[in-house]
Coordinates of C-alpha atoms in Angstrom, one line a residue:
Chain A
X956 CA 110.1 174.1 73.1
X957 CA 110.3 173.1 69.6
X958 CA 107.3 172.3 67.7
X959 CA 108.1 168.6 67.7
X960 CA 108.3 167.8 71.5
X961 CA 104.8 169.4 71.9
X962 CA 103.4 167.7 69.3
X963 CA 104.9 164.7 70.9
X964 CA 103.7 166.2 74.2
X965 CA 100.3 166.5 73.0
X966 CA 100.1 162.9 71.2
X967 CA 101.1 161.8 74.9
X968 CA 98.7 163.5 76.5
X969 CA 96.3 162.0 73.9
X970 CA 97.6 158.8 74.6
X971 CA 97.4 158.7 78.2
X972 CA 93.8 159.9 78.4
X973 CA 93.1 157.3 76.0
X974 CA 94.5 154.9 77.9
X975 CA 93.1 156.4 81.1
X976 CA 89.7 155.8 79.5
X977 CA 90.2 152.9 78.6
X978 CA 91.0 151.7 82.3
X979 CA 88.2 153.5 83.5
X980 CA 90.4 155.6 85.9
X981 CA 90.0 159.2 84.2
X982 CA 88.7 161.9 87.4
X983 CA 89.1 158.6 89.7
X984 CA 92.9 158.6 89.4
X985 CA 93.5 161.4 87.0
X986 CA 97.3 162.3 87.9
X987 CA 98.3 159.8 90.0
X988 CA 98.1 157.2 87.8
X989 CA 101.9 156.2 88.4
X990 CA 101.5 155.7 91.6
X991 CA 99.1 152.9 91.0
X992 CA 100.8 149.5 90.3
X993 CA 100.8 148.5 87.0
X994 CA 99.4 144.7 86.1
X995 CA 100.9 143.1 84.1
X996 CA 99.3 139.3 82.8
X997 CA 101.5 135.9 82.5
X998 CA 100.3 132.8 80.9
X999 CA 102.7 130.3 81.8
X1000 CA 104.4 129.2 84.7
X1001 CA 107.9 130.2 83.8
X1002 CA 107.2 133.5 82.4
X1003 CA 105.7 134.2 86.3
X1004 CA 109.2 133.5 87.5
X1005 CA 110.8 135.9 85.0
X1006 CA 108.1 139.3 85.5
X1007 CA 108.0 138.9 89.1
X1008 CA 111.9 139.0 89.3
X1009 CA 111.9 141.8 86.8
X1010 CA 109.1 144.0 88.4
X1011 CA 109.8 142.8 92.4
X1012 CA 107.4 144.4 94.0
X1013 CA 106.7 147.5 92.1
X1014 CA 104.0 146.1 89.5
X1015 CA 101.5 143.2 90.4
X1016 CA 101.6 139.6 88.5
X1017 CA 99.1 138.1 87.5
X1018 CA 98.7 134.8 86.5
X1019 CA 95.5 134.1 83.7
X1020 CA 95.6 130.5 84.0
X1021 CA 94.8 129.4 87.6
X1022 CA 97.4 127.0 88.7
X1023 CA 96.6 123.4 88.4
X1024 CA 95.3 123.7 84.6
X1025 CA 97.4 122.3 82.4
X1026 CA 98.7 125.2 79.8
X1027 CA 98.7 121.7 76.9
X1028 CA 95.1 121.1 77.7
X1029 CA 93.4 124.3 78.8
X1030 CA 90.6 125.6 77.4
X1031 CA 89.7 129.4 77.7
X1032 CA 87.3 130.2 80.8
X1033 CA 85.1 133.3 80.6
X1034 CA 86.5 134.2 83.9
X1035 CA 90.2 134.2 83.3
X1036 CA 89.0 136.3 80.2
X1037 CA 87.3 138.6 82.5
X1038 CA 90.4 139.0 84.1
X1039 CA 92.3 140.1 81.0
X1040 CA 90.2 143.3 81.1
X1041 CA 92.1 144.1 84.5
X1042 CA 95.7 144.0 83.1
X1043 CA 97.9 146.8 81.7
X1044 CA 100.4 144.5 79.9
X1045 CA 100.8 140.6 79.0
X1046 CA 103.8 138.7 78.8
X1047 CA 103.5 135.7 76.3
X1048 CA 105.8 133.3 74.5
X1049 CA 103.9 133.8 71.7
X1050 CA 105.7 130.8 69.5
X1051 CA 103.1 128.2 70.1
X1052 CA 102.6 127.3 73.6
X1053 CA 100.3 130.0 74.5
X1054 CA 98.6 130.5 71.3
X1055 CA 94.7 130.6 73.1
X1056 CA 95.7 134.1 75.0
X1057 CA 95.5 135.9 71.7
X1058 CA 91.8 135.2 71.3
X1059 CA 91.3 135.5 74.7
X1060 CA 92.9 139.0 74.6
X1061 CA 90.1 139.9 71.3
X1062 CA 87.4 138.3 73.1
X1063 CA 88.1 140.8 76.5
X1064 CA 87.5 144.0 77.1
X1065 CA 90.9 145.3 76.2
X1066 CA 91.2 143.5 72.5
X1067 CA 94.3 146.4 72.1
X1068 CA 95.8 145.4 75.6
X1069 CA 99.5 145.7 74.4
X1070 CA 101.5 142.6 74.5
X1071 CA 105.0 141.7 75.7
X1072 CA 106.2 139.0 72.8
X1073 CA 108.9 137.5 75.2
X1074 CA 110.9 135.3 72.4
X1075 CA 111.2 138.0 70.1
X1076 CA 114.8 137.9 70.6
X1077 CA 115.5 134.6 70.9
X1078 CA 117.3 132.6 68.4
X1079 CA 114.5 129.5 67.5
X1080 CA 114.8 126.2 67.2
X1081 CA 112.3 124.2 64.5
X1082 CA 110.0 121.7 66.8
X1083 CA 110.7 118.4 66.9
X1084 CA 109.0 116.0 64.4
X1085 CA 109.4 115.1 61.0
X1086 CA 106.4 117.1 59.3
X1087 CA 107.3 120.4 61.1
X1088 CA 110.8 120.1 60.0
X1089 CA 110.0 119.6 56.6
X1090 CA 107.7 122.9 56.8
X1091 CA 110.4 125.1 59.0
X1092 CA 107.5 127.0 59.8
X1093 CA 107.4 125.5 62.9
X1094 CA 109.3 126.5 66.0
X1095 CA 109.6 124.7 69.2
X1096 CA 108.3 127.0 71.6
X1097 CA 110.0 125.5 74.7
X1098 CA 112.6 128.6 75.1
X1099 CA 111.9 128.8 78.7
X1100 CA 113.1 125.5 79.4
X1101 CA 116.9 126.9 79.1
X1102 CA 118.9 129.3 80.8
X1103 CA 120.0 130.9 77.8
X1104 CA 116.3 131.5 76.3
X1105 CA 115.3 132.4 79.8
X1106 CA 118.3 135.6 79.9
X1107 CA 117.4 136.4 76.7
X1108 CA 113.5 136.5 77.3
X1109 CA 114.0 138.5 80.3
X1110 CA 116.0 141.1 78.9
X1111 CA 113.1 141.3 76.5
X1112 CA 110.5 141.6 79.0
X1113 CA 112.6 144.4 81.4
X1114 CA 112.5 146.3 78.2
X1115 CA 109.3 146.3 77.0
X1116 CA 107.8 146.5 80.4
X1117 CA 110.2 149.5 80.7
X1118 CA 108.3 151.2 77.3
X1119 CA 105.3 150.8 79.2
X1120 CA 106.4 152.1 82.6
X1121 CA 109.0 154.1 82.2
X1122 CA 108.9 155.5 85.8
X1123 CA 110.7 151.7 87.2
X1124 CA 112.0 151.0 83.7
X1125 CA 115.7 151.6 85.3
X1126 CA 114.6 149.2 88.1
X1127 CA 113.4 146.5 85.7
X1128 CA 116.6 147.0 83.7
X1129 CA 118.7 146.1 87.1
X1130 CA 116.5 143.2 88.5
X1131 CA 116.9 141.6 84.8
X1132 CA 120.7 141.9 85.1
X1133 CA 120.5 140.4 88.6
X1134 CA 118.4 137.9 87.8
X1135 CA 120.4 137.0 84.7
X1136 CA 123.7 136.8 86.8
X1137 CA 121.8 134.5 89.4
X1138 CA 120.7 132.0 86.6
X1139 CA 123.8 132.2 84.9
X1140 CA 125.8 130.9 88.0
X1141 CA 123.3 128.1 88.3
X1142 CA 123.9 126.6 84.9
X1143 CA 127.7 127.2 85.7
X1144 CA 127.0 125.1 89.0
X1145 CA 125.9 122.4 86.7
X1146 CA 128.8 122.8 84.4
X1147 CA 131.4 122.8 87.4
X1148 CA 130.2 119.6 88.6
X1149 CA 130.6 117.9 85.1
X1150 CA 134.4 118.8 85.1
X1151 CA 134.8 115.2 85.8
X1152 CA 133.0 113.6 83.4
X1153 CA 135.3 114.8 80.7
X1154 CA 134.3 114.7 77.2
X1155 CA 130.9 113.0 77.7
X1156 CA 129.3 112.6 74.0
X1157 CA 125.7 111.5 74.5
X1158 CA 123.0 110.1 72.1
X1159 CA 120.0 111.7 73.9
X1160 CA 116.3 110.4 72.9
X1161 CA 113.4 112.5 74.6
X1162 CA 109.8 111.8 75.1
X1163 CA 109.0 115.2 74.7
X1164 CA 110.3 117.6 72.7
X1165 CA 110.4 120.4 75.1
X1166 CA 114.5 119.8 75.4
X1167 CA 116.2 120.9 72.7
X1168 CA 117.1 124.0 74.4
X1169 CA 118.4 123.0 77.4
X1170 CA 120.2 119.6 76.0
X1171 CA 121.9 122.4 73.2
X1172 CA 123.2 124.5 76.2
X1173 CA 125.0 121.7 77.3
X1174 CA 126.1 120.4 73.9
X1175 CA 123.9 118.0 73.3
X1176 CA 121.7 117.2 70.6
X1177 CA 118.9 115.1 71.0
X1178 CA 119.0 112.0 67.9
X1179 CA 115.2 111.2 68.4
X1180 CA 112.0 112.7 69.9
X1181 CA 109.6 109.4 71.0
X1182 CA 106.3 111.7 71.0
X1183 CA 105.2 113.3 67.9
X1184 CA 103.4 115.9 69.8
X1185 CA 101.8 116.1 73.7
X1186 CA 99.2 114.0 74.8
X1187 CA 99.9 112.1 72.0
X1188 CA 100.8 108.1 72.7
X1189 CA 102.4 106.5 70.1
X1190 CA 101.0 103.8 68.3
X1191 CA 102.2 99.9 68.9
X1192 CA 103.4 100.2 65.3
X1193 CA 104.9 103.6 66.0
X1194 CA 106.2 102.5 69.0
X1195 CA 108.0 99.6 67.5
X1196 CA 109.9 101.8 65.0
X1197 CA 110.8 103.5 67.3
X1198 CA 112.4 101.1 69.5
X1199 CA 114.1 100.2 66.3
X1200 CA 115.5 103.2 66.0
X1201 CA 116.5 104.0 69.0
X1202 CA 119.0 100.4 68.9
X1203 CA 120.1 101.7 65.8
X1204 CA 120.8 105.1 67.0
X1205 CA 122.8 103.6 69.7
X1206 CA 121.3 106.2 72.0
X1207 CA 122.4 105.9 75.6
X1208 CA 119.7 108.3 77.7
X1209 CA 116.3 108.7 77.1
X1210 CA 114.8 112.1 79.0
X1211 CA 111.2 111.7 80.1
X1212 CA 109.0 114.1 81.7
X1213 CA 107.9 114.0 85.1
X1214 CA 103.9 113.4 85.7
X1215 CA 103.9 112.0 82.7
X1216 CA 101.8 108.5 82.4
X1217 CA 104.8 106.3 81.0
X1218 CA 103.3 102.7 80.1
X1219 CA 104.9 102.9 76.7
X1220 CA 107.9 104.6 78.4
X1221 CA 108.3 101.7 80.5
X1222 CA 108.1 99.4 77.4
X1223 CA 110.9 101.3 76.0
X1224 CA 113.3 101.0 78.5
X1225 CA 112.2 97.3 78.8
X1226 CA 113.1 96.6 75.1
X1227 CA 116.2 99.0 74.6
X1228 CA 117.5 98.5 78.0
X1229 CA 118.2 102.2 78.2
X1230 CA 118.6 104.8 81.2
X1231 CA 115.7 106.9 81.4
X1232 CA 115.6 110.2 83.7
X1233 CA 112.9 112.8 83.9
X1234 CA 112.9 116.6 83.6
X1235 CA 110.1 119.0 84.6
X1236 CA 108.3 120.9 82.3
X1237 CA 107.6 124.1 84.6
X1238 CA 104.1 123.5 84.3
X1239 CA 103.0 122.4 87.5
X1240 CA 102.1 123.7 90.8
X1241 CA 101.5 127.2 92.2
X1242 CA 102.7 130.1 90.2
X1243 CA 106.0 131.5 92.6
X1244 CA 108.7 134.2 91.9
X1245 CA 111.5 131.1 92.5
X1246 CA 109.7 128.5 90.9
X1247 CA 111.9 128.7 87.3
X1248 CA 114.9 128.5 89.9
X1249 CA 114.1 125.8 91.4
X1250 CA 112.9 123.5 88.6
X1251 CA 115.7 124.5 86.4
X1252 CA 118.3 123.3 89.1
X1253 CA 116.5 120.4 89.3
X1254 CA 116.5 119.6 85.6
X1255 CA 120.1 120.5 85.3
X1256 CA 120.8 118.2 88.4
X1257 CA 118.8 115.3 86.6
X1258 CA 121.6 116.2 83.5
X1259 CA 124.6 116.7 85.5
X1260 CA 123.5 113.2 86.9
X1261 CA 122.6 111.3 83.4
X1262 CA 125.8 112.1 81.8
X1263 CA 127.8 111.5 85.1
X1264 CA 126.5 108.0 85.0
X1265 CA 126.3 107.5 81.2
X1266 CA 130.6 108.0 81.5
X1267 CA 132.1 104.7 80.5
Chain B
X767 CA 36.7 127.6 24.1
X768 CA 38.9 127.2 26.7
X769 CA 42.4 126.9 26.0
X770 CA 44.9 125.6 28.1
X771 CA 48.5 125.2 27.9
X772 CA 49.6 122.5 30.2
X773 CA 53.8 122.3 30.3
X774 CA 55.1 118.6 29.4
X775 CA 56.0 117.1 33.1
X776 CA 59.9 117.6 33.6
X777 CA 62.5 119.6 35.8
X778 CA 64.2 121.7 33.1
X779 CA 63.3 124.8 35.2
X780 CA 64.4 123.9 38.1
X781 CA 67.7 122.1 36.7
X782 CA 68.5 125.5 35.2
X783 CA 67.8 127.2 39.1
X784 CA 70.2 124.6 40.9
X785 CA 72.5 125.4 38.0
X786 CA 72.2 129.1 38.1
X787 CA 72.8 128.5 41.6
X788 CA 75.6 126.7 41.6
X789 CA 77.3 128.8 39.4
X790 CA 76.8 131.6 41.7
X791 CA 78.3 129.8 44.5
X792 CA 81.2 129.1 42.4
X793 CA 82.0 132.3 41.0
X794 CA 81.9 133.5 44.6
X795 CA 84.3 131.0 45.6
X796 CA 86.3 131.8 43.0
X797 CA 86.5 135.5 43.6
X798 CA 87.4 134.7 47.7
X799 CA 90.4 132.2 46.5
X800 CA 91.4 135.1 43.9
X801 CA 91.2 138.4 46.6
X802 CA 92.8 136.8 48.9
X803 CA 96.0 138.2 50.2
X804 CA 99.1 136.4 49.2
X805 CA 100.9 135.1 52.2
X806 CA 104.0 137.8 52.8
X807 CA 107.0 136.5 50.9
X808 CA 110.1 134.6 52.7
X809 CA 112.5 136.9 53.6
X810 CA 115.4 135.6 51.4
X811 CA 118.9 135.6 53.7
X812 CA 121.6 137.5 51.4
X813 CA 124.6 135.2 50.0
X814 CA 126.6 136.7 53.6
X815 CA 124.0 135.5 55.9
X816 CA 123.5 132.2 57.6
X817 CA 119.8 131.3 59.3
X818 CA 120.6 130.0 63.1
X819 CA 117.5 127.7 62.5
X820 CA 118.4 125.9 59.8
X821 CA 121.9 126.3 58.7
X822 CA 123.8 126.1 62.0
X823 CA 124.9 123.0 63.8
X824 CA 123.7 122.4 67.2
X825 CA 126.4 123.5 68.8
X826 CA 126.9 126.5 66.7
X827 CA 122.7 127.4 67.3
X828 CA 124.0 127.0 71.6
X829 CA 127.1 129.3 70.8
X830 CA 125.3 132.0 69.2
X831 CA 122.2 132.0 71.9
X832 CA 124.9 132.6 73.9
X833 CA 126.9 135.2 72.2
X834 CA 123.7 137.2 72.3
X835 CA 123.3 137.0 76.1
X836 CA 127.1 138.0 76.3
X837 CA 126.6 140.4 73.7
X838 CA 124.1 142.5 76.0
X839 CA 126.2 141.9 79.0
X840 CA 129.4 143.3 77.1
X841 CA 127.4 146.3 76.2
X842 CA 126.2 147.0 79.7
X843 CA 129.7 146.2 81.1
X844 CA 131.2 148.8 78.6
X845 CA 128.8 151.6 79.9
X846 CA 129.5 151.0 83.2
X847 CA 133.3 150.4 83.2
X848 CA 134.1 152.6 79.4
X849 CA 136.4 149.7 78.8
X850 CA 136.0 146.5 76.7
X851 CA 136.4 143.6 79.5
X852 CA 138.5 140.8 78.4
X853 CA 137.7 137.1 77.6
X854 CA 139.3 136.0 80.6
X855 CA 137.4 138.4 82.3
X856 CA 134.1 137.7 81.1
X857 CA 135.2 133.9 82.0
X858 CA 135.7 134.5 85.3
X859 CA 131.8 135.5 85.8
X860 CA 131.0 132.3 84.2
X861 CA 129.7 134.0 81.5
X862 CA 129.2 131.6 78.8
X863 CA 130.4 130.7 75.9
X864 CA 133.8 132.4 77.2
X865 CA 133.5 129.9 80.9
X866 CA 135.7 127.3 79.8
X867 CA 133.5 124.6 81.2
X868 CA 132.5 121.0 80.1
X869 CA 130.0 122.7 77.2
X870 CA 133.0 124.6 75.8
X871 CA 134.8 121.7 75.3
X872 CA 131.2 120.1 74.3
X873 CA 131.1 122.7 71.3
X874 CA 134.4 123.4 69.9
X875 CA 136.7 125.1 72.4
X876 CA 137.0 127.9 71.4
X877 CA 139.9 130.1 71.7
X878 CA 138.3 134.3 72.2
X879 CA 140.7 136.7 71.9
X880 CA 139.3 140.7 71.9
X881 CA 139.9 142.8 69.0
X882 CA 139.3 146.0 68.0
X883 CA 136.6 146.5 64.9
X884 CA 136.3 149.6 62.9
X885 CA 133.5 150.9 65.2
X886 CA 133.8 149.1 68.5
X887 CA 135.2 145.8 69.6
X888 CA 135.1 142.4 68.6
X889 CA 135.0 138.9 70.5
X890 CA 137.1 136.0 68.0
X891 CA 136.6 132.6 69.0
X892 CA 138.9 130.4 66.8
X893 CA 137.3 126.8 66.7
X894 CA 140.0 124.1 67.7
X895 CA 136.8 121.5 66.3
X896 CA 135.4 123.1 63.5
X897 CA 133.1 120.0 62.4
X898 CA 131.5 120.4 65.7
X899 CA 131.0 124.3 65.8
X900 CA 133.0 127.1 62.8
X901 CA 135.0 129.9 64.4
X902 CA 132.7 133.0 65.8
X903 CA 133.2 136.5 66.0
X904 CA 131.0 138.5 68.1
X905 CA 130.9 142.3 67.0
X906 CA 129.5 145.4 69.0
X907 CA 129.3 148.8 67.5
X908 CA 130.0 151.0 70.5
X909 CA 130.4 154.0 68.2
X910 CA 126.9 154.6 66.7
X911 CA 124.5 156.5 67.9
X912 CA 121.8 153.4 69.2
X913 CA 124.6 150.8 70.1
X914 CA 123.7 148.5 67.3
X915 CA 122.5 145.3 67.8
X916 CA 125.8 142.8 68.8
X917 CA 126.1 140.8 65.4
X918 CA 127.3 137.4 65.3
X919 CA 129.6 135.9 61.9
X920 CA 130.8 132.5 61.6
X921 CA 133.5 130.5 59.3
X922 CA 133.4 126.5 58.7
X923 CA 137.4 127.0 59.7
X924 CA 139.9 127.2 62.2
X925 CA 140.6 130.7 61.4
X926 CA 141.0 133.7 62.9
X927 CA 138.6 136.8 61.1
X928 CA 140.4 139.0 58.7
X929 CA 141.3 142.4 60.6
X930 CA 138.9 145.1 60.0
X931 CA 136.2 143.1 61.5
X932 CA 133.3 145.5 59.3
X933 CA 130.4 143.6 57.0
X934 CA 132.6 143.8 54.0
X935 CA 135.5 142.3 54.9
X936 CA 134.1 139.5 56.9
X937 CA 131.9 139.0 53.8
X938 CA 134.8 139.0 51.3
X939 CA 136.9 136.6 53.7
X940 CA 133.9 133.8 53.7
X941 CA 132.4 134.7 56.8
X942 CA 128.6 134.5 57.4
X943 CA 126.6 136.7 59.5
X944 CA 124.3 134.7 61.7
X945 CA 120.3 135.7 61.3
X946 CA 117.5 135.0 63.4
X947 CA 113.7 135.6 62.7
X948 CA 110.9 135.4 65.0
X949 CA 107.9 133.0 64.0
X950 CA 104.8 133.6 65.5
X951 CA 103.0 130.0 66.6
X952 CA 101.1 129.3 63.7
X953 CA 97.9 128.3 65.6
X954 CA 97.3 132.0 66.9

């Protein structure tokens, strides 16, 4: 043995009773500390979706938000911080639309809990809006609302979950590739089923701009975002310009998003006469392994069927 | 006799305190603004290099989101098989942006073709709509030691890349290496 693989075998061993401390389990577990499942911590509804089909059953996920909160609106509860002190791992985006986990993270009992940044591969759009464009610093964190930023993020996360369990690493390796095959035939489903519609050039407004990702796998690019940020209703004076620019945009579909309270959507399809379809944001209802399935066939379905019927 | 001296009534004294004070508090602010760390400089993009934030089209920022999802599954195709698939090949698993589907034709349609590089192979997608989307090359080094990470070149032009396929002659033939960075949300 050379004298650099036991010094590496003694910063290991240093590590893992470090670590072993730190999880309380040193004499409880001492050795058998593979055995037990690791935990690894979500904070979104998507990101579920992508660790439990990475880890199957060989890690446990475990959701900080309870579902029902709303990840725009929450508010950090000193019990799903508690529960931050039970994890091994978290999985964040990390670009802005979990940015209250980090100080939840310092405020546990693990402040050096080591975390999963799941976009770090992803190539980033800038959020919608005019003041964060001019910035750039900006990003629009809604990766997960694609099937590309999805395959991407999960590679990411079999990965780095793989660092940190490298007994099932090879495992997570080969759920991510099947997982990434099965999404990659539903977005080809979609495609397929456009085959008619030829060479269908939208103008696409949205409500929200949690799109851009999906509407760019499909070639689209959205010409306007009606919401300058969420929860926020535009103004009678905003809304007007906007109408405005919508007729002078000549845009055709207008994406909502479902649950959403749409008064001053309503006005704008009143005014522009425009067709107006919702998408989900994956932010609703229980946390399941198939949820991101689901929803995204449904979104892609709620495409597929806008630019079917926007053909002239 | 009793002297006393009695000070004229005024609030020089305590004009010079709140003074004295607030050039303390000052000084201090001062010295905070001035230790401060300087935020990290930009990373500046060399003249060869393209940001996919800001300086590709929509449909070129889809193609090369794509290109780096094919990119991985190229690289775990070629350990498992030892050979390079083909376009057609990688179309047939509906892998995009090689599917030739309704978004193909939405960004360009391009035309891939496999080539070999200097160090592994190389994916060339010739535009046939280069206002919409440039022509893309998608490069994997198979030959070094850590299977580089698959890099991504574009060129505002119908054209196929200059054989070679390495940094320098993509570089010298106007081709653009697309960049990403990761940006943390700025509210962490």
């Amino acid at each position: 043995m050379t004298s650099d693989t036991m010094n590496g075998t003694t910063m290991n061993r240093r590590r893992f009773l470090a670590a072993a401390a730190a999880t309380g389990l040193v004499g409880a577990a001492g050795g058998a500390r593979a055995a037990v499942p690791q935990r690894f911590g979500v904070t979104l509804h998507p990101y579920y979706s992508y660790v439990a089909n990475v880890v199957g059953n060989l890690a446990e996920v475990v959701p900080i938000i309870p579902s029902g909160f709303n990840p725009h609106a929450y508010e950090p509860r000193p019990e799903d911080i508690l529960r931050i002190g039970s994890l091994d791992a978290i999985v964040l985006n990390g670009i802005g639309h979990d940015d209250f986990a980090g100080r939840m993270i310092a405020a546990s009992s693990k402040p050096a809990l080591p975390v999963v940044e799941a976009n770090a591969d992803v190539p980033l759009l800038p959020a919608a809006g005019s003041a964060a464009r001019a910035s750039g610093k900006v990003v629009n964190p809604h990766t997960f609302l694609s099937i590309t930023g999805a395959v991407l993020q999960v590679a990411t996360i079999a990965r780095e979950l793989g660092r940190l369990d490298p007994a099932n690493a090879e495992s997570y390796a080969a759920n991510a590739r099947a997982y990434s095959r099965r999404l990659r035939l539903l977005r080809a489903d979609a495609l397929g089923k456009l085959a008619s519609a030829g060479d269908a050039r939208l103008r696409v407004a949205t409500i929200h701009g949690a799109y851009d990702y999906l509407l760019r796998e499909f070639g689209l690019e959205v010409a306007a975002v009606v919401e300058p940020a969420h929860g926020i209703e535009p103004s009678p004076a905003q809304l007007a310009e906007t109408i405005r620019t919508m007729r002078a945009l000549d845009v055709q579909v207008i994406f909502s998003e479902l649950n959403f309270p749409s008064a001053y959507v309503d006005t704008i399809r009143r005014e522009t006469g425009i067709r107006l379809y919702a998408f989900s944001h994956i932010a609703h209802g229980d946390y399941a392994a198939d949820l991101f399935e689901r929803e995204m066939t449904r979104n892609m379905d709620t495409l597929v069927q806008a630019m079917l019927e926007a053909k002239p | 006799m009793h002297h006393q001296i009695v000070r004229r009534a005024g609030a020089e004294r305590e004009t010079a305190w709140v003074l004295l004070a607030s050039a303390a508090i000052i000084a201090c602010a001062v010295a905070a603004v001035g230790l401060r760390p300087a935020p990290p400089p930009e990373p500046v993009a060399a003249a060869h290099q393209i940001d996919s934030r800001t300086g590709l089209t929509s449909a070129e920022q889809g193609l090369h989101a794509d290109l780096k999802v094919a990119g991985a599954e190229i690289a775990a195709l070629l350990r498992e098989t030892g050979a390079a698939p083909k376009p057609a090949e990688l179309a047939a698993q509906a892998l995009p942006p090689f599917a030739r589907d309704t978004s193909a034709t939405a960004r360009g349609s391009h035309a891939w073709t496999l080539a070999e590089a200097g160090h592994g192979v190389a994916y060339a997608g010739v535009s046939a709509a280069p206002e919409l989307a440039g022509s893309m090359v998608l490069v994997l080094d198979t030959h070094g030691k850590d299977h580089a990470e698959p890099q991504v070149w574009l060129k505002r032009a119908a054209e196929a890349p200059p054989p070679g396929l390495d940094e320098k002659t993509l570089a010298a033939a106007g081709w653009k290496q697309v960049t990403a960075t990761f940006t943390a949300g700025v509210t962490r």
